[in-house]
Short mmCIF file of C-alpha atoms in Angstrom, two decimals:
data_model
loop_
_atom_site.label_atom_id
_atom_site.label_comp_id
_atom_site.label_asym_id
_atom_site.label_seq_id
_atom_site.Cartn_x
_atom_site.Cartn_y
_atom_site.Cartn_z
CA UNK A 1 4.44 -0.30 8.06
CA UNK A 2 6.69 1.19 5.28
CA UNK A 3 8.60 -1.90 5.19
CA UNK A 4 6.91 -5.24 5.36
CA UNK A 5 9.61 -7.93 4.34
CA UNK A 6 13.10 -8.73 5.76
CA UNK A 7 14.31 -8.74 2.14
CA UNK A 8 13.59 -5.14 1.89
CA UNK A 9 16.45 -4.94 4.62
CA UNK A 10 18.68 -7.56 3.37
CA UNK A 11 18.30 -7.25 -0.15
CA UNK A 12 17.62 -6.47 -2.95
CA UNK A 13 20.42 -8.19 -4.87
CA UNK A 14 21.33 -5.30 -7.13
CA UNK A 15 23.75 -3.82 -9.37
CA UNK A 16 25.68 -0.85 -7.51
CA UNK A 17 26.24 1.68 -6.34
CA UNK A 18 23.08 2.99 -4.55
CA UNK A 19 19.93 1.15 -3.38
CA UNK A 20 17.72 4.38 -3.40
CA UNK A 21 19.46 5.99 -6.52
CA UNK A 22 20.13 2.90 -8.47
CA UNK A 23 17.79 -0.21 -7.45
CA UNK A 24 14.71 2.23 -6.28
CA UNK A 25 15.32 4.29 -9.57
CA UNK A 26 15.06 1.11 -11.58
CA UNK A 27 12.11 -0.21 -9.76
CA UNK A 28 10.34 3.04 -10.69
CA UNK A 29 11.23 2.84 -14.27
CA UNK A 30 9.87 -0.78 -14.37
CA UNK A 31 6.54 -0.12 -12.71
CA UNK A 32 6.03 2.72 -15.25
CA UNK A 33 6.92 0.25 -18.05
CA UNK A 34 4.24 -2.55 -16.38
CA UNK A 35 1.53 0.01 -16.12
CA UNK A 36 2.23 1.45 -19.69
CA UNK A 37 2.07 -2.36 -20.74
CA UNK A 38 4.38 -2.05 -23.44
CA UNK A 39 7.89 -0.92 -24.47
CA UNK A 40 7.78 3.07 -24.71
CA UNK A 41 8.90 4.87 -27.70
CA UNK A 42 10.28 7.94 -25.85
CA UNK A 43 10.64 9.04 -22.27
CA UNK A 44 11.46 12.48 -20.59
CA UNK A 45 12.35 11.94 -16.89
CA UNK A 46 12.22 14.98 -14.46
CA UNK A 47 14.39 14.31 -11.40
CA UNK A 48 13.99 16.38 -8.27
CA UNK A 49 15.92 16.62 -4.91
CA UNK A 50 18.77 14.56 -4.30
CA UNK A 51 18.03 12.45 -7.66
CA UNK A 52 18.39 15.86 -9.62
CA UNK A 53 21.85 16.40 -7.73
CA UNK A 54 23.49 13.20 -8.04
CA UNK A 55 21.82 11.00 -10.54
CA UNK A 56 24.73 10.52 -13.18
CA UNK A 57 27.25 9.41 -10.36
CA UNK A 58 24.61 6.95 -8.84
CA UNK A 59 23.66 5.43 -12.47
CA UNK A 60 20.17 6.67 -11.53
CA UNK A 61 19.89 7.49 -15.25
CA UNK A 62 20.71 4.31 -16.49
CA UNK A 63 18.71 2.40 -14.00
CA UNK A 64 15.58 4.14 -14.69
CA UNK A 65 15.93 3.37 -18.50
CA UNK A 66 17.10 -0.27 -17.50
CA UNK A 67 13.54 -0.23 -15.64
CA UNK A 68 11.89 0.99 -18.76
CA UNK A 69 13.43 -1.75 -20.63
CA UNK A 70 11.91 -4.20 -17.91
CA UNK A 71 15.31 -5.03 -16.44
CA UNK A 72 15.22 -6.23 -12.59
CA UNK A 73 17.54 -4.68 -10.16
CA UNK A 74 20.13 -7.09 -10.24
CA UNK A 75 20.23 -7.30 -14.02
CA UNK A 76 23.95 -6.48 -15.44
CA UNK A 77 22.35 -5.16 -18.41
CA UNK A 78 21.65 -1.99 -16.45
CA UNK A 79 25.02 -1.06 -17.12
CA UNK A 80 24.43 -0.77 -20.97
CA UNK A 81 20.87 0.49 -20.65
CA UNK A 82 21.63 3.62 -22.80
CA UNK A 83 22.83 1.55 -25.66
CA UNK A 84 20.19 -1.21 -25.28
CA UNK A 85 17.44 1.54 -25.36
CA UNK A 86 19.14 3.21 -28.56
CA UNK A 87 19.44 -0.17 -30.20
CA UNK A 88 15.56 -0.53 -29.78
CA UNK A 89 14.85 3.02 -31.08
CA UNK A 90 13.80 4.43 -27.71
CA UNK A 91 14.68 8.27 -27.33
CA UNK A 92 14.99 9.76 -23.82
CA UNK A 93 15.87 12.79 -21.86
CA UNK A 94 16.86 13.56 -18.27
CA UNK A 95 15.54 17.13 -16.91
CA UNK A 96 17.12 17.78 -13.46
CA UNK A 97 14.54 20.07 -11.82
CA UNK A 98 15.38 23.08 -9.30
CA UNK A 99 12.10 22.87 -7.58
CA UNK A 100 11.76 21.05 -4.34
CA UNK A 101 9.68 17.83 -4.36
CA UNK A 102 7.89 16.41 -1.23
CA UNK A 103 10.38 13.61 -1.23
CA UNK A 104 13.96 14.10 -1.85
CA UNK A 105 14.31 11.27 -4.21
CA UNK A 106 11.39 11.93 -6.64
CA UNK A 107 11.27 11.07 -10.36
CA UNK A 108 8.63 12.04 -12.78
CA UNK A 109 8.46 9.76 -15.80
CA UNK A 110 6.75 10.89 -18.94
CA UNK A 111 6.55 8.04 -21.50
CA UNK A 112 4.87 7.41 -24.76
CA UNK A 113 4.42 5.97 -27.98
CA UNK A 114 2.02 6.56 -31.12
CA UNK A 115 -0.75 5.10 -29.34
CA UNK A 116 -0.49 7.13 -26.31
CA UNK A 117 1.16 8.85 -23.26
CA UNK A 118 1.55 8.08 -19.49
CA UNK A 119 2.90 10.19 -16.42
CA UNK A 120 4.09 8.74 -13.18
CA UNK A 121 5.64 10.14 -10.25
CA UNK A 122 7.70 7.73 -8.10
CA UNK A 123 9.52 8.14 -4.80
CA UNK A 124 12.59 6.06 -3.68
CA UNK A 125 11.99 5.98 -0.04
CA UNK A 126 15.31 3.87 0.60
CA UNK A 127 16.83 0.37 0.62
CA UNK A 128 15.38 -0.25 -2.84
CA UNK A 129 12.04 0.27 -1.97
CA UNK A 130 9.65 2.53 -4.06
CA UNK A 131 6.08 4.04 -4.01
CA UNK A 132 4.25 5.72 -6.86
CA UNK A 133 2.73 8.77 -5.69
CA UNK A 134 0.95 9.96 -8.92
CA UNK A 135 -0.39 8.58 -12.14
CA UNK A 136 -1.61 10.65 -14.91
CA UNK A 137 -2.05 13.51 -12.35
CA UNK A 138 -3.86 11.41 -9.93
CA UNK A 139 -2.40 11.31 -6.44
CA UNK A 140 -2.13 7.86 -5.12
CA UNK A 141 -0.22 5.28 -2.81
CA UNK A 142 1.02 2.41 -4.65
CA UNK A 143 3.77 0.58 -2.86
CA UNK A 144 4.50 -2.12 -5.68
CA UNK A 145 4.36 -4.85 -2.66
CA UNK A 146 1.11 -6.28 -4.04
CA UNK A 147 -0.30 -7.10 -7.42
CA UNK A 148 -2.47 -4.06 -8.24
CA UNK A 149 -5.33 -3.18 -10.78
CA UNK A 150 -5.62 0.31 -11.98
CA UNK A 151 -8.97 1.37 -13.32
CA UNK A 152 -9.73 4.34 -15.12
CA UNK A 153 -13.30 5.21 -15.43
CA UNK A 154 -16.13 7.66 -15.53
CA UNK A 155 -17.18 9.10 -12.27
CA UNK A 156 -20.68 7.58 -12.13
CA UNK A 157 -22.46 5.86 -9.38
CA UNK A 158 -22.18 2.22 -9.34
CA UNK A 159 -18.77 1.63 -11.14
CA UNK A 160 -17.04 1.16 -7.91
CA UNK A 161 -19.47 -1.23 -6.79
CA UNK A 162 -19.29 -3.21 -10.15
CA UNK A 163 -15.46 -3.38 -9.93
CA UNK A 164 -15.30 -4.82 -6.32
CA UNK A 165 -18.17 -7.15 -7.18
CA UNK A 166 -15.90 -8.52 -10.07
CA UNK A 167 -13.12 -8.81 -7.73
CA UNK A 168 -15.20 -10.51 -5.05
CA UNK A 169 -16.70 -13.12 -7.59
CA UNK A 170 -13.01 -14.39 -8.19
CA UNK A 171 -12.84 -14.81 -4.62
CA UNK A 172 -10.03 -12.17 -4.24
CA UNK A 173 -9.44 -10.01 -1.44
CA UNK A 174 -8.89 -6.22 -1.60
CA UNK A 175 -5.60 -5.14 0.62
CA UNK A 176 -5.73 -1.65 -0.34
CA UNK A 177 -8.08 0.64 -2.37
CA UNK A 178 -8.10 4.30 -3.36
CA UNK A 179 -10.36 6.31 -5.57
CA UNK A 180 -9.64 9.56 -7.09
CA UNK A 181 -11.17 11.83 -9.56
CA UNK A 182 -9.84 15.26 -11.07
CA UNK A 183 -13.38 16.67 -11.08
CA UNK A 184 -17.06 15.52 -10.29
CA UNK A 185 -18.47 13.54 -13.03
CA UNK A 186 -15.34 13.23 -15.07
CA UNK A 187 -12.48 10.94 -15.33
CA UNK A 188 -11.57 8.87 -12.01
CA UNK A 189 -9.18 6.36 -11.28
CA UNK A 190 -9.48 3.28 -8.90
CA UNK A 191 -6.17 1.88 -7.39
CA UNK A 192 -6.78 -1.50 -6.09
CA UNK A 193 -4.09 -3.59 -4.41
CA UNK A 194 -5.13 -7.26 -3.91
CA UNK A 195 -3.62 -10.21 -1.90
CA UNK A 196 -3.40 -12.56 -4.75
CA UNK A 197 -2.39 -12.57 -8.42
CA UNK A 198 -5.33 -12.31 -11.00
CA UNK A 199 -5.61 -13.59 -14.26
CA UNK A 200 -6.78 -12.23 -17.79
CA UNK A 201 -10.51 -13.38 -17.16
CA UNK A 202 -10.66 -10.66 -14.44
CA UNK A 203 -9.03 -8.21 -16.49
CA UNK A 204 -11.27 -8.75 -19.33
CA UNK A 205 -14.31 -8.66 -17.19
CA UNK A 206 -13.08 -5.47 -15.78
CA UNK A 207 -12.60 -3.97 -19.28
CA UNK A 208 -16.39 -4.87 -20.24
CA UNK A 209 -17.97 -3.03 -17.45
CA UNK A 210 -19.92 0.19 -18.24
CA UNK A 211 -17.95 3.28 -17.84
CA UNK A 212 -14.85 1.71 -17.43
CA UNK A 213 -12.31 3.12 -20.00
CA UNK A 214 -8.77 1.53 -19.03
CA UNK A 215 -7.55 -1.27 -16.87
CA UNK A 216 -3.93 -1.64 -16.27
CA UNK A 217 -2.20 -3.87 -14.05
CA UNK A 218 0.78 -4.10 -11.73
CA UNK A 219 2.04 -7.70 -10.99
CA UNK A 220 4.41 -7.85 -7.91
CA UNK B 1 -1.59 -9.52 8.38
CA UNK B 2 -0.45 -8.23 11.76
CA UNK B 3 3.51 -8.03 12.48
CA UNK B 4 4.72 -9.80 15.32
CA UNK B 5 7.14 -7.00 16.44
CA UNK B 6 7.41 -3.33 15.57
CA UNK B 7 10.03 -2.53 18.26
CA UNK B 8 13.21 -4.04 19.68
CA UNK B 9 11.45 -4.18 23.02
CA UNK B 10 8.83 -6.62 21.34
CA UNK B 11 11.39 -8.48 19.41
CA UNK B 12 13.46 -9.21 22.53
CA UNK B 13 10.50 -10.06 24.48
CA UNK B 14 9.09 -12.48 21.91
CA UNK B 15 12.33 -14.16 21.88
CA UNK B 16 12.73 -14.55 25.56
CA UNK B 17 9.17 -15.72 26.20
CA UNK B 18 9.19 -18.33 23.49
CA UNK B 19 12.83 -19.13 24.02
CA UNK B 20 13.61 -18.76 20.71
CA UNK B 21 16.49 -16.84 18.65
CA UNK B 22 15.93 -13.28 17.12
CA UNK B 23 16.53 -14.66 13.64
CA UNK B 24 13.75 -17.48 14.42
CA UNK B 25 11.38 -14.66 15.18
CA UNK B 26 12.42 -12.81 11.96
CA UNK B 27 11.75 -16.05 9.93
CA UNK B 28 8.21 -16.38 11.47
CA UNK B 29 7.23 -13.20 10.91
CA UNK B 30 8.51 -13.30 7.40
CA UNK B 31 6.27 -16.40 6.82
CA UNK B 32 3.11 -14.74 8.35
CA UNK B 33 3.53 -11.57 6.56
CA UNK B 34 4.21 -13.05 3.22
CA UNK B 35 2.60 -16.38 3.44
CA UNK B 36 5.62 -18.02 1.90
CA UNK B 37 6.96 -21.24 3.28
CA UNK B 38 10.10 -21.53 5.38
CA UNK B 39 11.83 -23.29 2.82
CA UNK B 40 11.24 -20.58 0.34
CA UNK B 41 12.43 -17.70 2.71
CA UNK B 42 15.44 -19.43 3.70
CA UNK B 43 16.20 -20.21 0.11
CA UNK B 44 16.10 -16.45 -0.81
CA UNK B 45 18.33 -15.59 2.10
CA UNK B 46 20.90 -18.07 1.16
CA UNK B 47 20.96 -16.76 -2.24
CA UNK B 48 21.59 -13.45 -0.59
CA UNK B 49 24.47 -14.99 1.38
CA UNK B 50 25.90 -16.15 -1.71
CA UNK B 51 25.65 -12.82 -3.35
CA UNK B 52 27.56 -11.30 -0.51
CA UNK B 53 30.30 -13.96 -0.71
CA UNK B 54 30.94 -13.56 -4.31
CA UNK B 55 31.29 -9.81 -3.89
CA UNK B 56 33.72 -10.25 -1.03
CA UNK B 57 35.66 -12.65 -3.00
CA UNK B 58 35.65 -10.30 -6.23
CA UNK B 59 36.85 -7.23 -4.01
CA UNK B 60 39.50 -9.04 -2.45
CA UNK B 61 40.93 -9.76 -6.12
CA UNK B 62 41.20 -5.92 -6.51
CA UNK B 63 38.63 -3.67 -8.44
CA UNK B 64 38.53 -0.02 -9.39
CA UNK B 65 35.46 2.20 -9.77
CA UNK B 66 35.02 3.84 -13.18
CA UNK B 67 35.63 7.22 -11.61
CA UNK B 68 38.86 5.89 -10.31
CA UNK B 69 38.10 7.41 -6.94
CA UNK B 70 37.84 3.91 -5.15
CA UNK B 71 39.31 0.47 -5.37
CA UNK B 72 42.33 -1.60 -4.31
CA UNK B 73 42.16 -1.04 -0.65
CA UNK B 74 40.86 -4.23 0.45
CA UNK B 75 43.97 -5.89 -1.38
CA UNK B 76 46.10 -3.60 0.81
CA UNK B 77 44.62 -4.19 4.23
CA UNK B 78 44.75 -8.18 3.40
CA UNK B 79 48.37 -7.63 2.50
CA UNK B 80 49.07 -5.69 5.58
CA UNK B 81 47.28 -8.28 7.70
CA UNK B 82 49.91 -11.20 6.19
CA UNK B 83 52.78 -8.81 7.07
CA UNK B 84 51.85 -9.66 10.60
CA UNK B 85 52.49 -6.00 11.91
CA UNK B 86 48.57 -5.31 12.47
CA UNK B 87 47.97 -3.51 15.81
CA UNK B 88 44.18 -3.44 15.86
CA UNK B 89 44.02 -7.28 15.44
CA UNK B 90 43.63 -9.56 12.50
CA UNK B 91 40.09 -10.55 13.03
CA UNK B 92 39.09 -6.71 13.04
CA UNK B 93 41.20 -5.89 9.95
CA UNK B 94 39.79 -8.75 8.17
CA UNK B 95 36.31 -7.50 8.60
CA UNK B 96 37.18 -4.11 7.53
CA UNK B 97 39.18 -5.42 4.43
CA UNK B 98 36.09 -7.64 3.63
CA UNK B 99 33.55 -4.49 4.18
CA UNK B 100 35.79 -2.44 2.07
CA UNK B 101 35.75 -5.21 -0.60
CA UNK B 102 32.18 -5.46 -0.96
CA UNK B 103 31.83 -1.50 -1.06
CA UNK B 104 34.63 -1.34 -3.83
CA UNK B 105 32.65 -3.80 -6.00
CA UNK B 106 29.52 -1.64 -5.28
CA UNK B 107 31.19 1.41 -6.62
CA UNK B 108 32.33 -0.50 -9.49
CA UNK B 109 28.91 -1.27 -10.46
CA UNK B 110 29.23 -4.93 -9.48
CA UNK B 111 26.55 -7.12 -8.03
CA UNK B 112 26.01 -6.76 -4.38
CA UNK B 113 23.25 -7.40 -1.92
CA UNK B 114 21.83 -4.01 -0.25
CA UNK B 115 22.27 -4.49 3.63
CA UNK B 116 20.28 -2.42 4.34
CA UNK B 117 21.17 -0.04 1.51
CA UNK B 118 24.04 -0.38 -1.22
CA UNK B 119 26.36 2.21 0.26
CA UNK B 120 26.39 0.35 3.55
CA UNK B 121 26.49 -2.98 1.93
CA UNK B 122 29.97 -3.93 3.36
CA UNK B 123 29.38 -4.11 6.83
CA UNK B 124 26.94 -6.94 7.36
CA UNK B 125 28.90 -9.30 5.19
CA UNK B 126 32.36 -8.00 6.13
CA UNK B 127 31.80 -8.63 9.80
CA UNK B 128 30.10 -12.29 8.97
CA UNK B 129 32.86 -13.56 6.71
CA UNK B 130 35.65 -12.35 9.08
CA UNK B 131 33.90 -13.82 12.27
CA UNK B 132 33.26 -17.08 10.28
CA UNK B 133 36.99 -18.06 10.56
CA UNK B 134 36.74 -17.65 14.29
CA UNK B 135 33.44 -19.27 15.13
CA UNK B 136 32.87 -21.71 12.45
CA UNK B 137 29.23 -21.48 11.89
CA UNK B 138 27.15 -23.69 9.84
CA UNK B 139 25.82 -22.56 6.65
CA UNK B 140 22.19 -22.20 8.53
CA UNK B 141 23.77 -20.08 11.26
CA UNK B 142 25.26 -17.88 8.51
CA UNK B 143 21.91 -17.41 6.89
CA UNK B 144 20.48 -16.78 10.57
CA UNK B 145 23.16 -13.90 10.88
CA UNK B 146 21.30 -12.27 8.00
CA UNK B 147 17.76 -12.80 9.67
CA UNK B 148 18.99 -11.16 12.92
CA UNK B 149 20.54 -8.35 11.22
CA UNK B 150 17.36 -7.99 9.01
CA UNK B 151 15.07 -8.05 12.35
CA UNK B 152 16.92 -5.06 13.78
CA UNK B 153 16.91 -3.08 10.36
CA UNK B 154 13.30 -3.92 10.12
CA UNK B 155 12.49 -1.95 13.12
CA UNK B 156 15.00 0.87 12.17
CA UNK B 157 13.48 1.04 8.64
CA UNK B 158 9.87 1.20 10.11
CA UNK B 159 10.55 3.57 13.03
CA UNK B 160 13.32 5.72 11.72
CA UNK B 161 15.04 5.63 8.37
CA UNK B 162 17.53 3.41 6.18
CA UNK B 163 18.04 6.16 3.59
CA UNK B 164 21.11 8.65 3.58
CA UNK B 165 19.03 11.10 1.70
CA UNK B 166 16.34 11.10 4.47
CA UNK B 167 18.40 10.48 7.63
CA UNK B 168 22.06 10.87 6.65
CA UNK B 169 24.92 8.30 6.93
CA UNK B 170 23.90 7.30 10.48
CA UNK B 171 20.83 5.73 8.72
CA UNK B 172 22.97 3.54 6.50
CA UNK B 173 26.11 2.59 7.81
CA UNK B 174 24.98 3.44 11.25
CA UNK B 175 22.07 1.11 10.90
CA UNK B 176 24.26 -1.52 9.24
CA UNK B 177 27.01 -1.47 11.91
CA UNK B 178 24.27 -1.75 14.79
CA UNK B 179 22.58 -4.60 12.76
CA UNK B 180 25.80 -6.54 12.29
CA UNK B 181 26.66 -6.20 16.30
CA UNK B 182 23.56 -7.60 17.13
CA UNK B 183 23.91 -10.50 14.57
CA UNK B 184 27.53 -11.00 15.82
CA UNK B 185 26.32 -11.43 19.54
CA UNK B 186 23.58 -14.26 18.46
CA UNK B 187 26.20 -15.90 16.39
CA UNK B 188 28.68 -15.93 19.40
CA UNK B 189 26.24 -17.52 21.68
CA UNK B 190 24.88 -14.12 23.46
CA UNK B 191 21.47 -13.56 24.54
CA UNK B 192 18.62 -11.57 22.39
CA UNK B 193 18.91 -8.74 25.11
CA UNK B 194 22.65 -8.70 24.55
CA UNK B 195 21.96 -8.16 20.89
CA UNK B 196 19.94 -5.31 21.77
CA UNK B 197 22.87 -3.95 23.90
CA UNK B 198 25.20 -4.45 21.13
CA UNK B 199 22.76 -2.87 18.63
CA UNK B 200 22.32 0.43 21.07
CA UNK B 201 26.18 0.56 21.99
CA UNK B 202 27.02 0.90 18.33
CA UNK B 203 24.12 2.92 17.16
CA UNK B 204 24.82 5.59 19.72
CA UNK B 205 28.42 5.72 18.26
CA UNK B 206 27.07 6.33 14.87
CA UNK B 207 24.73 9.07 15.75
CA UNK B 208 24.91 12.42 13.68
CA UNK B 209 26.91 10.86 11.06
CA UNK B 210 26.22 12.98 8.01
CA UNK B 211 25.90 11.80 4.24
CA UNK B 212 28.29 13.96 2.27
CA UNK B 213 29.50 12.01 -0.80
CA UNK B 214 32.06 13.42 -2.88
CA UNK B 215 30.66 14.37 -6.30
CA UNK B 216 27.40 12.62 -5.10
CA UNK B 217 29.22 9.16 -5.73
CA UNK B 218 28.82 6.29 -3.35
CA UNK B 219 32.65 6.14 -2.93
CA UNK B 220 34.28 8.75 -0.71
CA UNK B 221 33.77 8.58 2.25
CA UNK B 222 31.29 5.66 1.94
CA UNK B 223 33.78 2.93 1.49
CA UNK B 224 35.80 4.02 4.48
CA UNK B 225 32.93 4.54 6.70
CA UNK B 226 31.95 0.96 5.82
CA UNK B 227 35.58 -0.13 7.12
CA UNK B 228 34.93 1.75 10.34
CA UNK B 229 31.31 0.39 10.76
CA UNK B 230 32.68 -3.02 10.59
CA UNK B 231 35.33 -2.21 13.10
CA UNK B 232 32.57 -0.71 15.55
CA UNK B 233 30.26 -3.63 15.06
CA UNK B 234 32.94 -5.92 16.32
CA UNK B 235 33.78 -4.11 19.18
CA UNK B 236 30.28 -3.29 20.17
CA UNK B 237 29.39 -6.81 19.94
CA UNK B 238 32.36 -7.77 22.40
CA UNK B 239 31.14 -4.96 24.71
CA UNK B 240 27.80 -6.38 25.04
CA UNK B 241 29.27 -9.94 25.29
CA UNK B 242 31.19 -8.64 28.09
CA UNK B 243 28.16 -7.69 29.95
CA UNK B 244 28.13 -3.85 29.27
CA UNK B 245 24.71 -2.42 28.74
CA UNK B 246 23.32 0.68 27.08
CA UNK B 247 21.89 3.10 29.69
CA UNK B 248 19.35 4.48 26.90
CA UNK B 249 16.99 1.70 25.80
CA UNK B 250 17.65 0.56 21.96
CA UNK B 251 14.18 1.83 20.82
CA UNK B 252 14.88 5.43 22.24
CA UNK B 253 18.33 5.17 20.34
CA UNK B 254 16.42 4.37 17.18
CA UNK B 255 14.25 7.23 17.99
CA UNK B 256 17.08 9.63 18.63
CA UNK B 257 18.84 8.79 15.44
CA UNK B 258 15.39 9.54 13.51
CA UNK B 259 15.32 13.07 15.21
CA UNK B 260 18.63 13.80 14.42
CA UNK B 261 18.12 12.75 10.60
CA UNK B 262 15.11 15.10 10.59
CA UNK B 263 17.09 17.93 11.91
CA UNK B 264 19.80 17.46 9.37
CA UNK B 265 20.10 20.35 6.68
CA UNK B 266 19.64 18.96 3.20
CA UNK B 267 23.34 19.91 2.50
CA UNK B 268 24.18 17.21 4.59
CA UNK B 269 21.99 14.37 3.19
CA UNK B 270 23.21 12.86 0.16
CA UNK B 271 23.11 16.02 -1.77
CA UNK B 272 26.80 16.64 -2.45
CA UNK B 273 26.55 20.05 -1.09
CA UNK B 274 28.00 19.97 2.10
CA UNK B 275 30.65 18.10 4.45
CA UNK B 276 33.51 16.41 2.57
CA UNK B 277 31.81 17.09 -0.80
CA UNK B 278 32.11 20.61 -0.30
CA UNK B 279 35.70 20.60 0.66
CA UNK B 280 38.14 22.44 -2.03
CA UNK B 281 39.38 18.93 -2.84
CA UNK B 282 35.95 17.45 -2.94
CA UNK B 283 34.63 20.10 -5.50
CA UNK B 284 38.01 19.55 -7.57
CA UNK B 285 37.35 15.86 -7.78
CA UNK B 286 33.76 16.54 -8.69
CA UNK B 287 34.88 18.82 -11.41
CA UNK B 288 37.51 16.47 -12.56
CA UNK B 289 34.89 13.55 -12.76
CA UNK B 290 32.01 15.57 -14.38
CA UNK B 291 33.62 18.45 -16.18
CA UNK B 292 34.25 22.13 -15.07
CA UNK B 293 30.63 22.87 -13.39
CA UNK B 294 27.48 21.09 -12.40
CA UNK B 295 25.60 22.74 -15.45
CA UNK B 296 27.70 20.89 -17.85
CA UNK B 297 27.53 17.60 -15.96
CA UNK B 298 23.53 17.88 -16.01
CA UNK B 299 23.73 18.95 -19.70
CA UNK B 300 25.38 15.81 -20.95
CA UNK B 301 22.36 13.90 -21.20
CA UNK B 302 19.74 16.09 -22.45
#
């Protein structure tokens, strides 16, 4: 099921003009910011397919920047996102790409600051619903429907078991989980969608586990 | 969590065997899927209803988009209704004007509720606020109108598409008009099966509709397609209430829409490269709005 809730059909409440190009784009930007964990200082946004063709007329550009500023789809400040970003000292650049992506509404968002960088690929699948398809080069499927944990770790035996045990010990249920790695024995990523919200205790516990290098969260 | 229905056939069967309305089945599924209370779910839908109401009111005051391509037509149609000369009937034209009002607000970057998308956001509220004056529904019945629309839209979204970029305008205004027709039937006292018939009759008449927005904006022809979608929704609902049935079952109509969308060339799926967007005037308007050529338009922000 791509869509799970009636409010994905009747909704979202949003600033026009396009649910996929404005609201979906704002959500991709906001998820990127959530996963980055703080306000980025700069952003490079690559647009593909229909996004690349029509982003200005649809307000896709202001919507993505609005999302990076943590604005929701119905936040009227989306209209002034460029000015708001400038006021915060965030620089940004839009790069429409010629090359075809798998989905017609695809954005690759590269954001960063003095402490680090992050790259996220998101697709807007219609009606304001989006999915994250790639994070820092790792392919994944993240709907944004559920609270999610993203655990970057070294590809060693036992790490996955330790992480899932920590989650189970909080009485939490895993709704969906994916593990990807770039190369055997090197950096790997666990994407875990859970049914309930998690708290700082769990995040700190995960961070303290051996071979875990980074934990990001996505609240829904 | 298991969904209660994934097809219109299942949806209608559930309503019939449990002697419930389509809207009630949708609410129950939402409760099961999201583990939220009925109160929370109904309250959220009421909020959506209020947003729709405000957008209609705002549009009827007259708005103008930044491009200047759209705005003010809702007011023209209302004035025409008042002149008493309307041929197609005041109720249909009222729905048309309220659909246009919503989409004019959307084009002007105002606040709307996507139903199922922003580009098609006029049809469900436009028909609802027009029919309201004739059927005098309670607030609860108006909220249920949105749940019934949503139930049908849920099936379309999961089995076909509600995105113009993926499936053309048939997936956006086509879905919205069909959803509205099904909801009008329920509000007017029709059966769940009659809702499904109304949905099919309207969807069949939106098949093949391409997504060809001039200059890539959700304005031309989107606003007027919402107008016609609202008119079709009312006529389709009336046909179903009269006892007319669709020879092709609803789920097969949805499947046909999906296949048509998949075989549509990308030039006709929201890329602004074909159809009305590619006409000499469409191109001229694009140049007027974004500058001489697309290259300069893209360069503005780099």
